[in-house]
XYZ file of C-alpha atoms in Angstrom:
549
model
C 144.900 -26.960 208.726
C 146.048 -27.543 212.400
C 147.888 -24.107 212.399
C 144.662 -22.165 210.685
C 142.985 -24.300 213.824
C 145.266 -23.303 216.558
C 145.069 -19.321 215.135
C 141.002 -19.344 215.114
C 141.075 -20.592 218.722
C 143.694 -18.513 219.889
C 142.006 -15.438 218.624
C 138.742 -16.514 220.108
C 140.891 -16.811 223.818
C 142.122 -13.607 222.937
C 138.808 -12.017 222.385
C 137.226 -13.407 225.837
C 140.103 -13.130 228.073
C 140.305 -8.785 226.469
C 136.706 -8.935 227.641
C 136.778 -10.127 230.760
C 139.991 -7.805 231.804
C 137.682 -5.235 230.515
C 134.758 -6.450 232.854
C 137.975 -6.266 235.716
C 138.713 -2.968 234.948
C 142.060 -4.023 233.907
C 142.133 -1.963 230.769
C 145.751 -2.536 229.669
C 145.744 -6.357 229.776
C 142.767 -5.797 227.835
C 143.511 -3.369 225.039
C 146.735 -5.526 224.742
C 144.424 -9.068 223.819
C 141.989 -7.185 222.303
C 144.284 -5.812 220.192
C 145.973 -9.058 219.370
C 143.001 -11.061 218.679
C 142.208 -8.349 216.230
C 145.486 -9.117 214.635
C 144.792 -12.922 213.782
C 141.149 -12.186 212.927
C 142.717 -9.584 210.263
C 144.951 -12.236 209.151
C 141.709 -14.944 209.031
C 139.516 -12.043 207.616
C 136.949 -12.470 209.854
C 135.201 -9.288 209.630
C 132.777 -10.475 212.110
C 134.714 -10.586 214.843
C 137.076 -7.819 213.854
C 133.934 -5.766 214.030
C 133.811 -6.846 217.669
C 137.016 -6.539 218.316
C 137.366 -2.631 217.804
C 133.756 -2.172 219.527
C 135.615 -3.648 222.682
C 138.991 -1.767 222.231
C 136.853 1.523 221.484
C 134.658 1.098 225.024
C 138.390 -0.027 226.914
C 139.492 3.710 225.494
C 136.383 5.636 226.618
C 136.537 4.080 230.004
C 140.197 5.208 229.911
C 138.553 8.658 228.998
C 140.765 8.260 225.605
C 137.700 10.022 223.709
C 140.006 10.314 220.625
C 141.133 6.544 220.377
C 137.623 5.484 221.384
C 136.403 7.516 218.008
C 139.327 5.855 216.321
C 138.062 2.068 216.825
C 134.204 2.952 216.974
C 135.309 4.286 213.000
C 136.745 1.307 211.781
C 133.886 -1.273 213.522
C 131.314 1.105 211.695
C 133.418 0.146 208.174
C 133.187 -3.559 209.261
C 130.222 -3.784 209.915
C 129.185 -2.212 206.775
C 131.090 -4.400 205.076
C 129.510 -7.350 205.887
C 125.574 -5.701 205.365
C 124.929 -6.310 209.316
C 122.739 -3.629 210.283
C 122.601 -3.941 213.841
C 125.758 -3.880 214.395
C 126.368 -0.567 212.462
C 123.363 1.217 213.762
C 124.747 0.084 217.811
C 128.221 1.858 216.729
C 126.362 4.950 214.865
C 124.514 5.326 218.640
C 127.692 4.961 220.140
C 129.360 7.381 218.219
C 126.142 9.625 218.575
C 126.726 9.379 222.391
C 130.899 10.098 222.177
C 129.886 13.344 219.907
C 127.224 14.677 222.656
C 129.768 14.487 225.629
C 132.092 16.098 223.822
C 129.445 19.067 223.025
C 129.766 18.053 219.493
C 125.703 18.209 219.127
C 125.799 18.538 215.281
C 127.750 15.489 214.661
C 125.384 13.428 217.250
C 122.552 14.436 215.744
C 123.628 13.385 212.400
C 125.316 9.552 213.474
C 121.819 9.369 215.436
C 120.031 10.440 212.329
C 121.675 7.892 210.268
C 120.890 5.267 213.237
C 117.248 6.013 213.209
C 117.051 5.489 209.242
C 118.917 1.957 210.130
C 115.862 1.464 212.665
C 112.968 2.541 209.990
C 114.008 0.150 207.313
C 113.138 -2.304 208.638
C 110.538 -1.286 211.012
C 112.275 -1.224 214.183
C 109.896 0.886 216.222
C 111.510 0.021 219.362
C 115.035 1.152 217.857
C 113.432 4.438 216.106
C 112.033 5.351 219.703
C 115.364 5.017 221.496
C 117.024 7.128 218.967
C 114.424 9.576 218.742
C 115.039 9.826 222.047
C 118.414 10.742 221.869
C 118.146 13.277 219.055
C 115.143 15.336 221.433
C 117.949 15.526 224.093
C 120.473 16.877 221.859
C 118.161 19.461 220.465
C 117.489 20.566 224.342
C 121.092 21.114 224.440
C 120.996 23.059 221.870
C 118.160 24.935 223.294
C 115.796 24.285 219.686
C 113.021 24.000 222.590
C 110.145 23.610 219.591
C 111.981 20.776 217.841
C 112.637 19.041 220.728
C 108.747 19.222 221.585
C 108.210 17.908 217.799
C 110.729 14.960 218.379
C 109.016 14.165 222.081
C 106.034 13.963 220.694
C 107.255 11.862 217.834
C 108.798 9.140 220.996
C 105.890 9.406 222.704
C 103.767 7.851 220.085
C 105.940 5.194 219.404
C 106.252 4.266 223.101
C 102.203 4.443 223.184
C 101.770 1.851 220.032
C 104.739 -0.344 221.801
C 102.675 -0.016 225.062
C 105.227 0.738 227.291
C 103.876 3.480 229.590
C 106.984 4.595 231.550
C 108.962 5.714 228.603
C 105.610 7.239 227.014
C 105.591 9.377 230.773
C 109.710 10.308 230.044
C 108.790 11.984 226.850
C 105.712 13.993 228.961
C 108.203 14.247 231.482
C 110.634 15.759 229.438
C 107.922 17.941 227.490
C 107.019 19.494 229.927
C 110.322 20.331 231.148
C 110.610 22.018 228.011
C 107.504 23.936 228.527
C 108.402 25.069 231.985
C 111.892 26.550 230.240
C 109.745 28.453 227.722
C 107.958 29.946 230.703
C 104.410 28.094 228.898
C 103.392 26.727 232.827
C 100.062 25.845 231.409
C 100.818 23.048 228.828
C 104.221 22.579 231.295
C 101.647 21.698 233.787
C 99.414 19.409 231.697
C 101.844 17.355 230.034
C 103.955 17.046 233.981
C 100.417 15.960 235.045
C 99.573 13.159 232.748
C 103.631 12.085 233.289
C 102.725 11.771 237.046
C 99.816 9.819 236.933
C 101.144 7.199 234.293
C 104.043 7.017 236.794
C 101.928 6.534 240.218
C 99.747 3.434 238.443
C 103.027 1.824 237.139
C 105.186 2.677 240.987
C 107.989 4.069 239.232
C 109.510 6.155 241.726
C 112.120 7.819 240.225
C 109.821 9.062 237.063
C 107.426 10.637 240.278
C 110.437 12.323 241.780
C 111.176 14.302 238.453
C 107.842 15.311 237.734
C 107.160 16.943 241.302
C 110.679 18.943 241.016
C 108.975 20.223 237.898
C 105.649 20.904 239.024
C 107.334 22.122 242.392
C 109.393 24.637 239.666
C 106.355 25.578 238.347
C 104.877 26.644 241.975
C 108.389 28.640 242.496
C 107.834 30.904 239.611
C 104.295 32.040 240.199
C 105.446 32.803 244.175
C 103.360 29.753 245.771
C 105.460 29.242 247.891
C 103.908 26.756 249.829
C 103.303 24.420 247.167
C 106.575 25.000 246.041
C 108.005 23.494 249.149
C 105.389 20.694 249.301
C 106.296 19.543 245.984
C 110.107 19.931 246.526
C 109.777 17.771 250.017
C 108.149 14.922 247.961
C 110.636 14.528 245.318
C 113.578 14.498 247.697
C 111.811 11.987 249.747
C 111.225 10.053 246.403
C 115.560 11.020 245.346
C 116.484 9.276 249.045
C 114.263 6.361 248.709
C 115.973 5.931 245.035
C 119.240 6.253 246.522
C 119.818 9.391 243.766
C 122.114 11.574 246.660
C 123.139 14.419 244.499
C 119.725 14.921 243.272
C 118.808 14.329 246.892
C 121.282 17.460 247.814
C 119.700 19.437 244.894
C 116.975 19.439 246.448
C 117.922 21.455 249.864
C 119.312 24.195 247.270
C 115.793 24.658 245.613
C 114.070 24.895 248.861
C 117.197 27.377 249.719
C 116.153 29.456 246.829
C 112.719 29.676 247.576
C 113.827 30.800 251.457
C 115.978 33.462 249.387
C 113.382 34.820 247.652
C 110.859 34.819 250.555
C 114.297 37.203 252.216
C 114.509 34.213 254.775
C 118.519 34.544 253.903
C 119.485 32.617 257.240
C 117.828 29.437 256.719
C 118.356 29.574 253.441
C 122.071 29.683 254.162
C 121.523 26.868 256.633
C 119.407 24.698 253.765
C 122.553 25.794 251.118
C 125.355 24.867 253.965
C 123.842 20.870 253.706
C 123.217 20.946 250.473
C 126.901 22.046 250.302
C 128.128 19.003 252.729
C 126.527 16.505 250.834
C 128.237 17.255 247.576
C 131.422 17.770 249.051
C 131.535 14.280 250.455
C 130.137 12.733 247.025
C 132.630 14.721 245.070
C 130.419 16.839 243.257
C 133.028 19.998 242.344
C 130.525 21.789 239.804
C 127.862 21.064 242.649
C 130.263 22.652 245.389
C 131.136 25.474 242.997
C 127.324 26.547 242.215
C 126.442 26.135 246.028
C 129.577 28.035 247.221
C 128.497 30.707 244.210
C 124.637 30.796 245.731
C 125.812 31.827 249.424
C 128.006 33.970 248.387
C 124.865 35.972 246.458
C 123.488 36.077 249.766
C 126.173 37.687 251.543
C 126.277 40.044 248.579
C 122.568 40.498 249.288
C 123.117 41.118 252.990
C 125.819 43.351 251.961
C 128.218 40.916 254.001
C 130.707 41.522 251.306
C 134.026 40.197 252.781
C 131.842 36.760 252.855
C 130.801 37.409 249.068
C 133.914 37.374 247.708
C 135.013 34.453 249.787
C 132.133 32.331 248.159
C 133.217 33.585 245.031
C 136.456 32.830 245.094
C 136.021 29.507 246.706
C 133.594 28.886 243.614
C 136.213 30.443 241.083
C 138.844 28.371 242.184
C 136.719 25.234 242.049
C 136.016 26.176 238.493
C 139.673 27.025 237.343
C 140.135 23.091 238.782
C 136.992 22.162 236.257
C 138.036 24.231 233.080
C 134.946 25.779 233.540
C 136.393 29.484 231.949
C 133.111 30.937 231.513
C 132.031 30.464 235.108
C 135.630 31.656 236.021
C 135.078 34.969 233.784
C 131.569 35.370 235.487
C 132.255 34.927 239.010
C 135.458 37.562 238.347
C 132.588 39.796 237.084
C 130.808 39.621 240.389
C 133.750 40.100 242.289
C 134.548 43.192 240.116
C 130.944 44.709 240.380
C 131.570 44.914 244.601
C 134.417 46.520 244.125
C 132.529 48.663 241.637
C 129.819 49.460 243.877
C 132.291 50.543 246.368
C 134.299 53.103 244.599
C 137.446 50.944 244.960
C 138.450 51.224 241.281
C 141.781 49.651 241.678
C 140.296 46.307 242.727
C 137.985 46.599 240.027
C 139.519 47.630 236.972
C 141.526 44.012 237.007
C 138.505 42.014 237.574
C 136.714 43.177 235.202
C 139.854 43.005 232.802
C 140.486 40.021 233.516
C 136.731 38.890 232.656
C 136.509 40.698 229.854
C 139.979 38.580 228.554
C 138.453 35.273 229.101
C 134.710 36.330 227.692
C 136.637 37.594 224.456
C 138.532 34.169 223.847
C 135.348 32.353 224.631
C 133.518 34.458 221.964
C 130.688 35.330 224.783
C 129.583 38.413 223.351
C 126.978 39.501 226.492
C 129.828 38.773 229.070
C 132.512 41.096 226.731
C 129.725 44.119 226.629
C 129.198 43.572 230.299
C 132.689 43.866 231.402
C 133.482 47.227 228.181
C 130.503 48.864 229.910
C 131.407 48.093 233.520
C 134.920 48.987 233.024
C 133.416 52.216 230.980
C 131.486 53.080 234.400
C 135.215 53.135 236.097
C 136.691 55.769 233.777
C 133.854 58.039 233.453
C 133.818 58.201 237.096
C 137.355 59.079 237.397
C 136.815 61.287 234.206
C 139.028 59.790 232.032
C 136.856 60.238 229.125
C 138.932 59.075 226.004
C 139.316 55.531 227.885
C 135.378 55.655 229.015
C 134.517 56.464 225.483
C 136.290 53.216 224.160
C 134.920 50.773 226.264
C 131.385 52.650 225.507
C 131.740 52.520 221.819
C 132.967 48.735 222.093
C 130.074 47.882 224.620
C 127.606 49.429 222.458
C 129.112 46.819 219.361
C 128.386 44.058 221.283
C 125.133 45.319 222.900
C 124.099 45.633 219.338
C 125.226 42.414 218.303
C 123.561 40.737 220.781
C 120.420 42.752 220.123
C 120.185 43.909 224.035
C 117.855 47.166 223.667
C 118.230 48.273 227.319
C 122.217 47.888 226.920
C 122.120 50.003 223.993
C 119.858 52.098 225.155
C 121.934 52.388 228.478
C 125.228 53.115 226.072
C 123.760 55.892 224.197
C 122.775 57.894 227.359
C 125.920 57.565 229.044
C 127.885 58.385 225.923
C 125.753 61.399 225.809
C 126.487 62.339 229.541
C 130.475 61.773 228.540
C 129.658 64.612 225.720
C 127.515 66.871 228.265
C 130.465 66.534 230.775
C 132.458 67.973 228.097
C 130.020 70.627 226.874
C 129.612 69.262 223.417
C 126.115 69.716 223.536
C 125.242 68.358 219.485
C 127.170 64.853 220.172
C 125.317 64.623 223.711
C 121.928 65.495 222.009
C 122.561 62.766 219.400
C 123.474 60.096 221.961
C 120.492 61.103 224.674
C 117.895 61.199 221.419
C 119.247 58.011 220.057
C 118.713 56.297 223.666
C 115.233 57.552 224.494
C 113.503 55.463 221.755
C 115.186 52.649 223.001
C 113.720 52.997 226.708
C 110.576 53.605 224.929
C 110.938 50.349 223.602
C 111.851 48.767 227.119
C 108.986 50.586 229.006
C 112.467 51.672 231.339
C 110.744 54.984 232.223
C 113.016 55.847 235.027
C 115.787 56.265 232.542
C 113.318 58.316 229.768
C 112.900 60.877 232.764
C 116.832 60.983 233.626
C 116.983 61.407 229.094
C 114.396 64.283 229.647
C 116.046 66.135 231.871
C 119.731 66.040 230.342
C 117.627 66.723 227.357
C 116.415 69.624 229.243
C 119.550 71.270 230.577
C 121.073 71.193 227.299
C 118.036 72.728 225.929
C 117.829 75.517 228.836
C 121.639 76.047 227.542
C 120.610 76.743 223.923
C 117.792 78.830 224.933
C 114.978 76.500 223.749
C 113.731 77.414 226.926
C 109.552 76.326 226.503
C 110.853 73.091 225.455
C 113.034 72.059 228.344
C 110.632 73.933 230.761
C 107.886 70.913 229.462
C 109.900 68.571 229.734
C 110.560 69.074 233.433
C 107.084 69.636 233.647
C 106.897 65.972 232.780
C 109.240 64.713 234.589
C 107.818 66.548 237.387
C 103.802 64.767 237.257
C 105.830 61.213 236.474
C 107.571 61.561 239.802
C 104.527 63.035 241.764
C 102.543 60.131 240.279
C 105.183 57.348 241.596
C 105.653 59.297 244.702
C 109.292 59.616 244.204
C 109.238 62.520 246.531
C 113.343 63.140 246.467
C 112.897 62.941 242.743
C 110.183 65.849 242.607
C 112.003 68.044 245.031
C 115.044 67.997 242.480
C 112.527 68.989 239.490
C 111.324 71.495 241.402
C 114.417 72.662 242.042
C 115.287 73.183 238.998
C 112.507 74.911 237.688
C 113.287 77.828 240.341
C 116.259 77.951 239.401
C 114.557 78.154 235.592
C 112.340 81.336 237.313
C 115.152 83.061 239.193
C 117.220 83.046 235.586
C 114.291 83.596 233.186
C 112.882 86.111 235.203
C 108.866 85.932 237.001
C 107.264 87.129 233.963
C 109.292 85.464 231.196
C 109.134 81.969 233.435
C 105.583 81.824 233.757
C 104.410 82.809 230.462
C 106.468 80.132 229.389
C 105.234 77.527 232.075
C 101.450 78.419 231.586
C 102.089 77.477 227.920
C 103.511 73.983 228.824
C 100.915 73.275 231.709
C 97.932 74.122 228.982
C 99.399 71.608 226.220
C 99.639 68.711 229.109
C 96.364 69.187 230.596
C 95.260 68.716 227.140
C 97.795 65.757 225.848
C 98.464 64.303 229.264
C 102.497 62.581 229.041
C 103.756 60.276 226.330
C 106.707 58.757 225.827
C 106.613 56.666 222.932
C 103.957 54.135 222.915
C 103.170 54.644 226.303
C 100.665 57.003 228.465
C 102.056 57.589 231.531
C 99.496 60.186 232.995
C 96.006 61.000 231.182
C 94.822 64.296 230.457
C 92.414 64.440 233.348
C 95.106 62.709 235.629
C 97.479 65.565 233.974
C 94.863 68.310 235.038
C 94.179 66.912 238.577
C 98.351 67.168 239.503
C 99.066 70.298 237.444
C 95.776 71.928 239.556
C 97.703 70.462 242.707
C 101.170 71.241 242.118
C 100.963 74.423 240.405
C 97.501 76.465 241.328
C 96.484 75.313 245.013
C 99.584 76.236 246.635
């Protein structure tokens, strides 16, 4: 009896003294007692505690960052507690296990252990329990951007925080509604629900609730270009992020006004609001922070064409990401890097950017990054007329473009597959490409790229002696440029059709050309779905261009 005695209260010594080196930070001396007590309580079968025990050992491993061992002992304190019918213990380790899943991006599984925690919480009519893990399932459908469901589940918290009368976490789930809102680009409900979240926060004082809202409804101002109350707004909530002592949000802050200065084309002091933005997340030791901000300036050099600077940032920001794992902003920033060099005709600088992008996008599975980097790298070799390797990186841009369901990418693949073909004279496989591409830009309302389809269309027509047809279609051409006032552009249409009249001959020419002027005065232009000059607009140009020179 004395021995079971001395076991019981050597366990229970155990059990404090691995909690308190846990509360020390001393996570060795306490994994060691925990991990003894659990012994004797194994040996006692006191399921109780042994439940306990492996709670404890499970939040020493996490704080170790141990994600796998945590799992481990948050496992086998779910079985115990199950064994012994005690509810909320098991639905505390089903949360915790919910909240291990989510950090490591495993949103399926934390939806389900929160799930099964919320069912806990109904039973028995735990509103207060439902609410909190309501909570956490609306988050995890944000992350995995099922915006509508999330709303749903919001809405769902909110009520249960109204009938428990607690008003601040009623204001979250507004809060975090219209966040939602705002990311579907709906800035009228956005701006209702962020409304009735601020005022429910200004009667109960809660300051950091107040500084949330007015980053959103100083969001909201950003996108429709006020810029004014964009700025107003933004000042507030980092006034409201000081006085909260919330620094990083605090630096945030001076990178949203920067963006605002960007778009205004205020690029200095938007460099100057980006530089302390920059200093403060240095000195808090914010890497992704530094790597976005370093990422930012560098767009502005790119934007002032200060490229040296650019790809500074960038690499700055790349190598602060290789540091973080982060292989998808890695295989991005390379891309930027790559399209400099593109736009600079230094093709051996960007060939191996872009390959190495396009590596890291294919591991990664990122299907828009892999067609980005096949059609950049596409660009390259059609330039340098290596067709055969152009053609490849087409054909395998246009597989992802597809799969992705990007109609302008597609669209943009077709017509420079078709220029590869009209480069090489094969005028049917060019005609295929350019007529499978102009539907698309149809579908984009990309007119500027219909007219440059027209008038390959055209050429190759004018080659095959379908001469009335690619006469009208420089005719069009011709009034959409005259109608933008794309004067370079209608000097090179015009150019071409005298070179049309010096080949056809005057009287061959303009029969031809009266025929196509009649039909558009009376049809005005179409492309698709879309009338880009009326009949009577159609008469008033052709009467201008054509008859009152």
């Amino acid at each position: 009896m004395q021995e079971d005695t001395d076991s019981q209260t050597r366990a229970e010594t155990l059990f404090y003294i691995g909690q308190i080196a846990k509360l020390k930070g001393n996570t060795t001396q306490s994994a060691h007692n925990l991990q003894e007590a659990a012994q004797l309580y194994q040996r006692e079968k006191n399921i109780a505690r042994l439940a306990a025990c492996h709670q404890h050992l499970a939040e020493v491993y996490l704080i170790e960052e141990n994600r796998q061992n945590a799992y481990n002992h948050y496992q086998r304190s779910l079985e115990y507690f199950q064994d012994i019918k005690d509810t909320r213990g098991e639905q505390i380790i089903l949360d915790q296990l919910g909240q291990l899943a989510k950090a490591q991006h495993k949103l399926v599984d934390a939806q389900a252990y929160f799930e099964r925690s919320m069912a806990i919480c109904n039973a028995p009519g735990d509103r207060i329990g439902n609410a909190r893990t309501l909570m956490e399932i609306a988050r995890l459908q944000e992350m995995q951007k099922k915006w509508l469901e999330a709303i749903d589940t919001y809405e769902q918290v909110a009520e249960n925080y109204r009938k428990l009368n607690n008003p601040i976490a009623f204001a979250t789930a507004y809060q975090h509604m219209g966040a939602i809102y705002l990311q579907l680009n709906d800035l009228a409900h956005a701006r209702v629900h962020l409304q009735n979240a601020h005022q429910i926060f200004e009667e109960n004082e809660h300051r950091a609730g107040l500084a949330e809202v007015y980053e959103l409804l100083a969001k909201i101002h950003h996108r429709q270009k006020e810029w004014e109350l964009a700025m107003e707004n933004y000042h507030q909530a980092q006034e409201l992020f000081h006085d909260t002592k919330q620094e990083s949000r605090y630096a945030e802050i001076f990178a949203q006004i920067a963006r605002v200065y960007q778009e205004m084309g205020e690029t200095d002091r938007a460099l100057e609001l980006f530089e302390k933005a920059l200093a403060i997340n240095e000195r808090l030791g914010e890497s992704p922070g530094v790597a976005r901000i370093f990422e930012e300036i560098g767009d502005i050099y790119q934007q002032r064409e200060d490229l040296s600077y650019a790809i500074d940032m960038y690499r700055n920001a790349m190598s602060l990401k290789e540091n973080l794992n982060n292989q998808l902003g890695v295989a991005e920033l390379l891309s930027k890097i790559g399209n400099i060099y593109k736009t600079h005709l230094d093709w051996e600088k960007t060939v191996p950017c872009f390959e190495q992008a396009l590596d890291i996008f294919t591991k990664l599975g990122n299907v828009r990054g892999m067609a980005f980097c096949h059609n950049s790298l596409a660009f390259v070799y059609h330039a340098q007329k290596s067709w055969d390797i152009a053609r490849h990186h087409y054909v395998e841009a246009l597989k992802n473009f597809e799969a992705s369901n990007d109609f302008q990418g597609m669209a943009e693949v077709n017509f420079n597959l078709g220029n590869v073909f009209h480069d090489l004279g094969d005028w049917e496989r060019a005609l295929n490409r350019y007529n499978t591409a102009l539907p698309l830009f149809e579908e984009t309302g990309d007119f500027f790229n219909i007219s440059q389809v027209l008038g390959n269309l055209s050429s190759i027509e004018f080659e095959q002696k379908t001469h009335t047809s690619a006469i009208a279609k420089q005719v069009e051409i011709l009034l959409y440029f005259q109608k933008n006032q794309q004067t370079q552009m209608v000097e090179k249409v015009l150019a071409n059709l005298v070179s049309c009249h010096q080949e056809l001959g005057a009287d061959t020419f303009q029969q031809l050309l009266a025929t196509c002027l009649e039909e558009l005065m009376q049809n005005g232009v179409q492309w698709g779905k879309n009338e880009i000059i009326s009949p009577e607009s159609a008469t008033e140009m052709i009467d201008k261009i054509f008859y009152n020179n």
